[in-house]
């Protein structure tokens, strides 16, 4: 297909497709004339992945290029391609101490999770546990186990849903699913807390009211 | 106790305690002389709550004052006090369309959740579902049900753990638990995904490696 068709299929302006070509995010097409080239279905798939990385994924152009290099490497396993994308996603900036990291690692060891010590989420977990401790909020193993159980249950199904036909499609799915399902999970947790509070903690005569009275 | 003891007990500088008194966040003590007053255990509890609201809670002084007014109202149920705090917590700014809100409400109805139409989390959910749709990521009922189940399981235990002795202590617990456990949950989800991916998607010969190869 020509570049105009490629742009239409991927929902992007032609100028944007040309920009991704210049930046090396999208491989060149097959030249058919001095100023024309042919593009394939692989280019469409790649453009959809670039959109996911730069849009919902929030990656910079160099970070996206690094992920795409791993995805394009034919010797890369799906696991490694997903890992490259996962680790490139923006995380909250944290700077946990070695002791805080050890505490977080202790939980992961208890659960037998196979995760890398370089995982950005390990630092986020360590810093979050420290913030809770500073606020005098206890996080006993029993509480951590509940949260780990919920996370593991979701992750089993999340990973089972990943389309494994191509690394590009798998990575696109994981980037969008990881980033855009996070606000869904947090919103559902707050809504579920509201629901449970209404059923458990509201006095009988206010149960018919539809929510807290903030006035 | 004198103001110096109150400051020490709540871990705040005396100047900060005086600032909260001037702002009307902390009720005045019992005057014992022209320039002296006595403070009670209720003042300590109130200061710990103010710290939670302004610190982890991220509330502005006026928002904290509104929550404290509800907490101090002797006719308020714990549910309403928690609701006032919950709704005052900062949420992502969103502006979902009526159709997007309807879609989110449809899920909540399906689960039979008792939540208020004014809940800020309803708008967050609606906007997040819209973002997923725009990224061509399907969110079938089956997926939403899994996330709702995980959220409901956590919420049941979260609410069961709330200390219900005093509204101030309950609200402090809920503010800190709601806000500071969110990064814990998100970090655990990403770590669990990494663990499951290592076990399900890594080729056998790389299983002994400890994580994705981003090099």
PDB file of N, CA and C in Angstrom, chain B residues 125-197:
ATOM      1  N   UNK B 125     -13.838   6.302  36.317  1.00  0.00           N
ATOM      2  CA  UNK B 125     -14.088   5.019  35.649  1.00  0.00           C
ATOM      3  C   UNK B 125     -14.580   5.251  34.219  1.00  0.00           C
ATOM      4  N   UNK B 126     -15.540   6.170  34.064  1.00  0.00           N
ATOM      5  CA  UNK B 126     -16.111   6.440  32.734  1.00  0.00           C
ATOM      6  C   UNK B 126     -15.021   6.926  31.778  1.00  0.00           C
ATOM      7  N   UNK B 127     -14.170   7.832  32.246  1.00  0.00           N
ATOM      8  CA  UNK B 127     -13.115   8.374  31.387  1.00  0.00           C
ATOM      9  C   UNK B 127     -12.082   7.304  31.045  1.00  0.00           C
ATOM     10  N   UNK B 128     -11.777   6.435  32.001  1.00  0.00           N
ATOM     11  CA  UNK B 128     -10.789   5.380  31.755  1.00  0.00           C
ATOM     12  C   UNK B 128     -11.322   4.383  30.728  1.00  0.00           C
ATOM     13  N   UNK B 129     -12.608   4.064  30.813  1.00  0.00           N
ATOM     14  CA  UNK B 129     -13.191   3.139  29.832  1.00  0.00           C
ATOM     15  C   UNK B 129     -13.163   3.762  28.445  1.00  0.00           C
ATOM     16  N   UNK B 130     -13.397   5.071  28.391  1.00  0.00           N
ATOM     17  CA  UNK B 130     -13.353   5.758  27.104  1.00  0.00           C
ATOM     18  C   UNK B 130     -11.940   5.731  26.510  1.00  0.00           C
ATOM     19  N   UNK B 131     -10.930   5.937  27.358  1.00  0.00           N
ATOM     20  CA  UNK B 131      -9.534   5.921  26.885  1.00  0.00           C
ATOM     21  C   UNK B 131      -9.182   4.543  26.328  1.00  0.00           C
ATOM     22  N   UNK B 132      -9.649   3.492  26.986  1.00  0.00           N
ATOM     23  CA  UNK B 132      -9.383   2.133  26.499  1.00  0.00           C
ATOM     24  C   UNK B 132     -10.036   1.914  25.138  1.00  0.00           C
ATOM     25  N   UNK B 133     -11.274   2.391  25.013  1.00  0.00           N
ATOM     26  CA  UNK B 133     -11.988   2.240  23.744  1.00  0.00           C
ATOM     27  C   UNK B 133     -11.258   2.984  22.622  1.00  0.00           C
ATOM     28  N   UNK B 134     -10.795   4.207  22.934  1.00  0.00           N
ATOM     29  CA  UNK B 134     -10.075   4.987  21.927  1.00  0.00           C
ATOM     30  C   UNK B 134      -8.796   4.282  21.485  1.00  0.00           C
ATOM     31  N   UNK B 135      -8.204   3.493  22.394  1.00  0.00           N
ATOM     32  CA  UNK B 135      -6.970   2.776  22.061  1.00  0.00           C
ATOM     33  C   UNK B 135      -7.274   1.398  21.473  1.00  0.00           C
ATOM     34  N   UNK B 136      -8.551   1.165  21.112  1.00  0.00           N
ATOM     35  CA  UNK B 136      -8.965  -0.124  20.531  1.00  0.00           C
ATOM     36  C   UNK B 136      -8.622  -1.290  21.439  1.00  0.00           C
ATOM     37  N   UNK B 137      -8.858  -1.100  22.738  1.00  0.00           N
ATOM     38  CA  UNK B 137      -8.640  -2.180  23.706  1.00  0.00           C
ATOM     39  C   UNK B 137     -10.013  -2.577  24.236  1.00  0.00           C
ATOM     40  N   UNK B 138     -10.413  -3.810  23.959  1.00  0.00           N
ATOM     41  CA  UNK B 138     -11.748  -4.257  24.368  1.00  0.00           C
ATOM     42  C   UNK B 138     -11.842  -4.439  25.879  1.00  0.00           C
ATOM     43  N   UNK B 139     -12.965  -4.030  26.444  1.00  0.00           N
ATOM     44  CA  UNK B 139     -13.217  -4.277  27.872  1.00  0.00           C
ATOM     45  C   UNK B 139     -14.559  -5.002  27.995  1.00  0.00           C
ATOM     46  N   UNK B 140     -14.571  -6.287  27.622  1.00  0.00           N
ATOM     47  CA  UNK B 140     -15.824  -7.040  27.729  1.00  0.00           C
ATOM     48  C   UNK B 140     -16.259  -7.169  29.191  1.00  0.00           C
ATOM     49  N   UNK B 141     -17.531  -7.482  29.406  1.00  0.00           N
ATOM     50  CA  UNK B 141     -18.052  -7.617  30.774  1.00  0.00           C
ATOM     51  C   UNK B 141     -17.208  -8.582  31.599  1.00  0.00           C
ATOM     52  N   UNK B 142     -16.733  -9.624  30.944  1.00  0.00           N
ATOM     53  CA  UNK B 142     -15.961 -10.647  31.675  1.00  0.00           C
ATOM     54  C   UNK B 142     -14.705 -10.026  32.296  1.00  0.00           C
ATOM     55  N   UNK B 143     -14.041  -9.146  31.537  1.00  0.00           N
ATOM     56  CA  UNK B 143     -12.850  -8.479  32.064  1.00  0.00           C
ATOM     57  C   UNK B 143     -13.242  -7.522  33.195  1.00  0.00           C
ATOM     58  N   UNK B 144     -14.285  -6.731  32.960  1.00  0.00           N
ATOM     59  CA  UNK B 144     -14.713  -5.779  33.992  1.00  0.00           C
ATOM     60  C   UNK B 144     -15.114  -6.517  35.266  1.00  0.00           C
ATOM     61  N   UNK B 145     -15.765  -7.682  35.118  1.00  0.00           N
ATOM     62  CA  UNK B 145     -16.201  -8.451  36.288  1.00  0.00           C
ATOM     63  C   UNK B 145     -14.999  -8.917  37.111  1.00  0.00           C
ATOM     64  N   UNK B 146     -13.920  -9.325  36.415  1.00  0.00           N
ATOM     65  CA  UNK B 146     -12.719  -9.754  37.140  1.00  0.00           C
ATOM     66  C   UNK B 146     -12.151  -8.616  37.973  1.00  0.00           C
ATOM     67  N   UNK B 147     -12.052  -7.435  37.345  1.00  0.00           N
ATOM     68  CA  UNK B 147     -11.504  -6.299  38.073  1.00  0.00           C
ATOM     69  C   UNK B 147     -12.431  -5.882  39.218  1.00  0.00           C
ATOM     70  N   UNK B 148     -13.745  -5.954  38.981  1.00  0.00           N
ATOM     71  CA  UNK B 148     -14.701  -5.604  40.037  1.00  0.00           C
ATOM     72  C   UNK B 148     -14.607  -6.602  41.190  1.00  0.00           C
ATOM     73  N   UNK B 149     -14.438  -7.893  40.871  1.00  0.00           N
ATOM     74  CA  UNK B 149     -14.309  -8.912  41.924  1.00  0.00           C
ATOM     75  C   UNK B 149     -13.090  -8.627  42.795  1.00  0.00           C
ATOM     76  N   UNK B 150     -11.964  -8.327  42.136  1.00  0.00           N
ATOM     77  CA  UNK B 150     -10.737  -8.043  42.890  1.00  0.00           C
ATOM     78  C   UNK B 150     -10.946  -6.818  43.779  1.00  0.00           C
ATOM     79  N   UNK B 151     -11.564  -5.764  43.221  1.00  0.00           N
ATOM     80  CA  UNK B 151     -11.793  -4.534  43.987  1.00  0.00           C
ATOM     81  C   UNK B 151     -12.736  -4.796  45.159  1.00  0.00           C
ATOM     82  N   UNK B 152     -13.787  -5.591  44.920  1.00  0.00           N
ATOM     83  CA  UNK B 152     -14.772  -5.851  45.977  1.00  0.00           C
ATOM     84  C   UNK B 152     -14.159  -6.672  47.101  1.00  0.00           C
ATOM     85  N   UNK B 153     -13.318  -7.660  46.737  1.00  0.00           N
ATOM     86  CA  UNK B 153     -12.666  -8.489  47.756  1.00  0.00           C
ATOM     87  C   UNK B 153     -11.781  -7.627  48.648  1.00  0.00           C
ATOM     88  N   UNK B 154     -10.993  -6.738  48.015  1.00  0.00           N
ATOM     89  CA  UNK B 154     -10.134  -5.845  48.794  1.00  0.00           C
ATOM     90  C   UNK B 154     -10.973  -4.912  49.667  1.00  0.00           C
ATOM     91  N   UNK B 155     -12.051  -4.363  49.084  1.00  0.00           N
ATOM     92  CA  UNK B 155     -12.857  -3.371  49.802  1.00  0.00           C
ATOM     93  C   UNK B 155     -13.530  -3.976  51.028  1.00  0.00           C
ATOM     94  N   UNK B 156     -14.006  -5.231  50.908  1.00  0.00           N
ATOM     95  CA  UNK B 156     -14.652  -5.874  52.062  1.00  0.00           C
ATOM     96  C   UNK B 156     -13.699  -5.884  53.256  1.00  0.00           C
ATOM     97  N   UNK B 157     -12.452  -6.256  52.989  1.00  0.00           N
ATOM     98  CA  UNK B 157     -11.475  -6.364  54.077  1.00  0.00           C
ATOM     99  C   UNK B 157     -11.000  -4.982  54.512  1.00  0.00           C
ATOM    100  N   UNK B 158     -10.847  -4.068  53.539  1.00  0.00           N
ATOM    101  CA  UNK B 158     -10.446  -2.703  53.886  1.00  0.00           C
ATOM    102  C   UNK B 158     -11.447  -2.114  54.881  1.00  0.00           C
ATOM    103  N   UNK B 159     -12.732  -2.242  54.552  1.00  0.00           N
ATOM    104  CA  UNK B 159     -13.765  -1.641  55.403  1.00  0.00           C
ATOM    105  C   UNK B 159     -13.854  -2.381  56.733  1.00  0.00           C
ATOM    106  N   UNK B 160     -13.674  -3.715  56.697  1.00  0.00           N
ATOM    107  CA  UNK B 160     -13.722  -4.478  57.952  1.00  0.00           C
ATOM    108  C   UNK B 160     -12.593  -4.076  58.890  1.00  0.00           C
ATOM    109  N   UNK B 161     -11.484  -3.551  58.322  1.00  0.00           N
ATOM    110  CA  UNK B 161     -10.337  -3.161  59.161  1.00  0.00           C
ATOM    111  C   UNK B 161     -10.473  -1.759  59.744  1.00  0.00           C
ATOM    112  N   UNK B 162     -11.453  -0.977  59.286  1.00  0.00           N
ATOM    113  CA  UNK B 162     -11.560   0.414  59.751  1.00  0.00           C
ATOM    114  C   UNK B 162     -11.860   0.435  61.249  1.00  0.00           C
ATOM    115  N   UNK B 163     -11.048   1.157  62.035  1.00  0.00           N
ATOM    116  CA  UNK B 163     -11.354   1.266  63.463  1.00  0.00           C
ATOM    117  C   UNK B 163     -12.559   2.188  63.630  1.00  0.00           C
ATOM    118  N   UNK B 164     -13.642   1.685  64.229  1.00  0.00           N
ATOM    119  CA  UNK B 164     -14.876   2.477  64.260  1.00  0.00           C
ATOM    120  C   UNK B 164     -15.122   3.125  65.623  1.00  0.00           C
ATOM    121  N   UNK B 165     -14.067   3.137  66.477  1.00  0.00           N
ATOM    122  CA  UNK B 165     -14.244   3.737  67.796  1.00  0.00           C
ATOM    123  C   UNK B 165     -14.607   5.216  67.721  1.00  0.00           C
ATOM    124  N   UNK B 166     -13.883   5.980  66.932  1.00  0.00           N
ATOM    125  CA  UNK B 166     -14.194   7.400  66.788  1.00  0.00           C
ATOM    126  C   UNK B 166     -14.182   7.741  65.309  1.00  0.00           C
ATOM    127  N   UNK B 167     -15.005   8.732  64.933  1.00  0.00           N
ATOM    128  CA  UNK B 167     -15.071   9.131  63.526  1.00  0.00           C
ATOM    129  C   UNK B 167     -13.712   9.654  63.072  1.00  0.00           C
ATOM    130  N   UNK B 168     -13.003  10.395  63.964  1.00  0.00           N
ATOM    131  CA  UNK B 168     -11.714  10.973  63.576  1.00  0.00           C
ATOM    132  C   UNK B 168     -10.713   9.887  63.243  1.00  0.00           C
ATOM    133  N   UNK B 169     -10.644   8.840  64.088  1.00  0.00           N
ATOM    134  CA  UNK B 169      -9.678   7.767  63.851  1.00  0.00           C
ATOM    135  C   UNK B 169     -10.077   6.975  62.603  1.00  0.00           C
ATOM    136  N   UNK B 170     -11.399   6.750  62.410  1.00  0.00           N
ATOM    137  CA  UNK B 170     -11.861   6.017  61.224  1.00  0.00           C
ATOM    138  C   UNK B 170     -11.491   6.782  59.958  1.00  0.00           C
ATOM    139  N   UNK B 171     -11.710   8.086  59.967  1.00  0.00           N
ATOM    140  CA  UNK B 171     -11.440   8.883  58.772  1.00  0.00           C
ATOM    141  C   UNK B 171      -9.943   8.935  58.490  1.00  0.00           C
ATOM    142  N   UNK B 172      -9.140   9.063  59.532  1.00  0.00           N
ATOM    143  CA  UNK B 172      -7.682   9.073  59.345  1.00  0.00           C
ATOM    144  C   UNK B 172      -7.238   7.767  58.677  1.00  0.00           C
ATOM    145  N   UNK B 173      -7.757   6.649  59.163  1.00  0.00           N
ATOM    146  CA  UNK B 173      -7.415   5.334  58.627  1.00  0.00           C
ATOM    147  C   UNK B 173      -7.810   5.223  57.155  1.00  0.00           C
ATOM    148  N   UNK B 174      -9.013   5.704  56.842  1.00  0.00           N
ATOM    149  CA  UNK B 174      -9.526   5.573  55.480  1.00  0.00           C
ATOM    150  C   UNK B 174      -8.760   6.475  54.510  1.00  0.00           C
ATOM    151  N   UNK B 175      -8.441   7.685  54.950  1.00  0.00           N
ATOM    152  CA  UNK B 175      -7.705   8.600  54.069  1.00  0.00           C
ATOM    153  C   UNK B 175      -6.340   8.007  53.733  1.00  0.00           C
ATOM    154  N   UNK B 176      -5.618   7.569  54.754  1.00  0.00           N
ATOM    155  CA  UNK B 176      -4.274   7.022  54.515  1.00  0.00           C
ATOM    156  C   UNK B 176      -4.365   5.719  53.726  1.00  0.00           C
ATOM    157  N   UNK B 177      -5.282   4.836  54.136  1.00  0.00           N
ATOM    158  CA  UNK B 177      -5.402   3.539  53.469  1.00  0.00           C
ATOM    159  C   UNK B 177      -5.828   3.690  52.017  1.00  0.00           C
ATOM    160  N   UNK B 178      -6.741   4.613  51.755  1.00  0.00           N
ATOM    161  CA  UNK B 178      -7.205   4.789  50.382  1.00  0.00           C
ATOM    162  C   UNK B 178      -6.081   5.301  49.498  1.00  0.00           C
ATOM    163  N   UNK B 179      -5.419   6.364  49.950  1.00  0.00           N
ATOM    164  CA  UNK B 179      -4.426   7.019  49.094  1.00  0.00           C
ATOM    165  C   UNK B 179      -3.118   6.241  49.033  1.00  0.00           C
ATOM    166  N   UNK B 180      -2.590   5.828  50.185  1.00  0.00           N
ATOM    167  CA  UNK B 180      -1.233   5.263  50.183  1.00  0.00           C
ATOM    168  C   UNK B 180      -1.194   3.786  49.812  1.00  0.00           C
ATOM    169  N   UNK B 181      -2.334   3.105  49.843  1.00  0.00           N
ATOM    170  CA  UNK B 181      -2.316   1.718  49.363  1.00  0.00           C
ATOM    171  C   UNK B 181      -2.489   1.647  47.845  1.00  0.00           C
ATOM    172  N   UNK B 182      -2.868   2.758  47.206  1.00  0.00           N
ATOM    173  CA  UNK B 182      -3.032   2.723  45.745  1.00  0.00           C
ATOM    174  C   UNK B 182      -1.723   2.413  45.014  1.00  0.00           C
ATOM    175  N   UNK B 183      -0.613   3.106  45.316  1.00  0.00           N
ATOM    176  CA  UNK B 183       0.642   2.726  44.640  1.00  0.00           C
ATOM    177  C   UNK B 183       1.078   1.314  44.982  1.00  0.00           C
ATOM    178  N   UNK B 184       0.751   0.819  46.177  1.00  0.00           N
ATOM    179  CA  UNK B 184       1.081  -0.570  46.535  1.00  0.00           C
ATOM    180  C   UNK B 184       0.355  -1.517  45.588  1.00  0.00           C
ATOM    181  N   UNK B 185      -0.938  -1.278  45.400  1.00  0.00           N
ATOM    182  CA  UNK B 185      -1.739  -2.159  44.544  1.00  0.00           C
ATOM    183  C   UNK B 185      -1.230  -2.140  43.101  1.00  0.00           C
ATOM    184  N   UNK B 186      -0.930  -0.935  42.593  1.00  0.00           N
ATOM    185  CA  UNK B 186      -0.462  -0.850  41.200  1.00  0.00           C
ATOM    186  C   UNK B 186       0.911  -1.497  41.031  1.00  0.00           C
ATOM    187  N   UNK B 187       1.803  -1.291  42.002  1.00  0.00           N
ATOM    188  CA  UNK B 187       3.138  -1.904  41.912  1.00  0.00           C
ATOM    189  C   UNK B 187       3.009  -3.428  41.976  1.00  0.00           C
ATOM    190  N   UNK B 188       2.145  -3.923  42.866  1.00  0.00           N
ATOM    191  CA  UNK B 188       1.980  -5.372  42.978  1.00  0.00           C
ATOM    192  C   UNK B 188       1.395  -5.957  41.700  1.00  0.00           C
ATOM    193  N   UNK B 189       0.475  -5.224  41.053  1.00  0.00           N
ATOM    194  CA  UNK B 189      -0.102  -5.734  39.802  1.00  0.00           C
ATOM    195  C   UNK B 189       0.999  -5.879  38.744  1.00  0.00           C
ATOM    196  N   UNK B 190       1.863  -4.846  38.628  1.00  0.00           N
ATOM    197  CA  UNK B 190       2.928  -4.930  37.611  1.00  0.00           C
ATOM    198  C   UNK B 190       3.926  -6.032  37.949  1.00  0.00           C
ATOM    199  N   UNK B 191       4.256  -6.181  39.250  1.00  0.00           N
ATOM    200  CA  UNK B 191       5.195  -7.235  39.641  1.00  0.00           C
ATOM    201  C   UNK B 191       4.581  -8.620  39.405  1.00  0.00           C
ATOM    202  N   UNK B 192       3.286  -8.749  39.689  1.00  0.00           N
ATOM    203  CA  UNK B 192       2.622 -10.037  39.465  1.00  0.00           C
ATOM    204  C   UNK B 192       2.578 -10.357  37.975  1.00  0.00           C
ATOM    205  N   UNK B 193       2.366  -9.334  37.148  1.00  0.00           N
ATOM    206  CA  UNK B 193       2.367  -9.562  35.691  1.00  0.00           C
ATOM    207  C   UNK B 193       3.741 -10.061  35.249  1.00  0.00           C
ATOM    208  N   UNK B 194       4.792  -9.453  35.819  1.00  0.00           N
ATOM    209  CA  UNK B 194       6.148  -9.869  35.467  1.00  0.00           C
ATOM    210  C   UNK B 194       6.382 -11.325  35.873  1.00  0.00           C
ATOM    211  N   UNK B 195       5.931 -11.667  37.073  1.00  0.00           N
ATOM    212  CA  UNK B 195       6.081 -13.039  37.571  1.00  0.00           C
ATOM    213  C   UNK B 195       5.333 -14.025  36.677  1.00  0.00           C
ATOM    214  N   UNK B 196       4.080 -13.709  36.360  1.00  0.00           N
ATOM    215  CA  UNK B 196       3.282 -14.634  35.545  1.00  0.00           C
ATOM    216  C   UNK B 196       3.867 -14.741  34.142  1.00  0.00           C
ATOM    217  N   UNK B 197       4.326 -13.603  33.590  1.00  0.00           N
ATOM    218  CA  UNK B 197       4.928 -13.629  32.264  1.00  0.00           C
ATOM    219  C   UNK B 197       6.180 -14.512  32.273  1.00  0.00           C
TER     220      UNK B 197
END
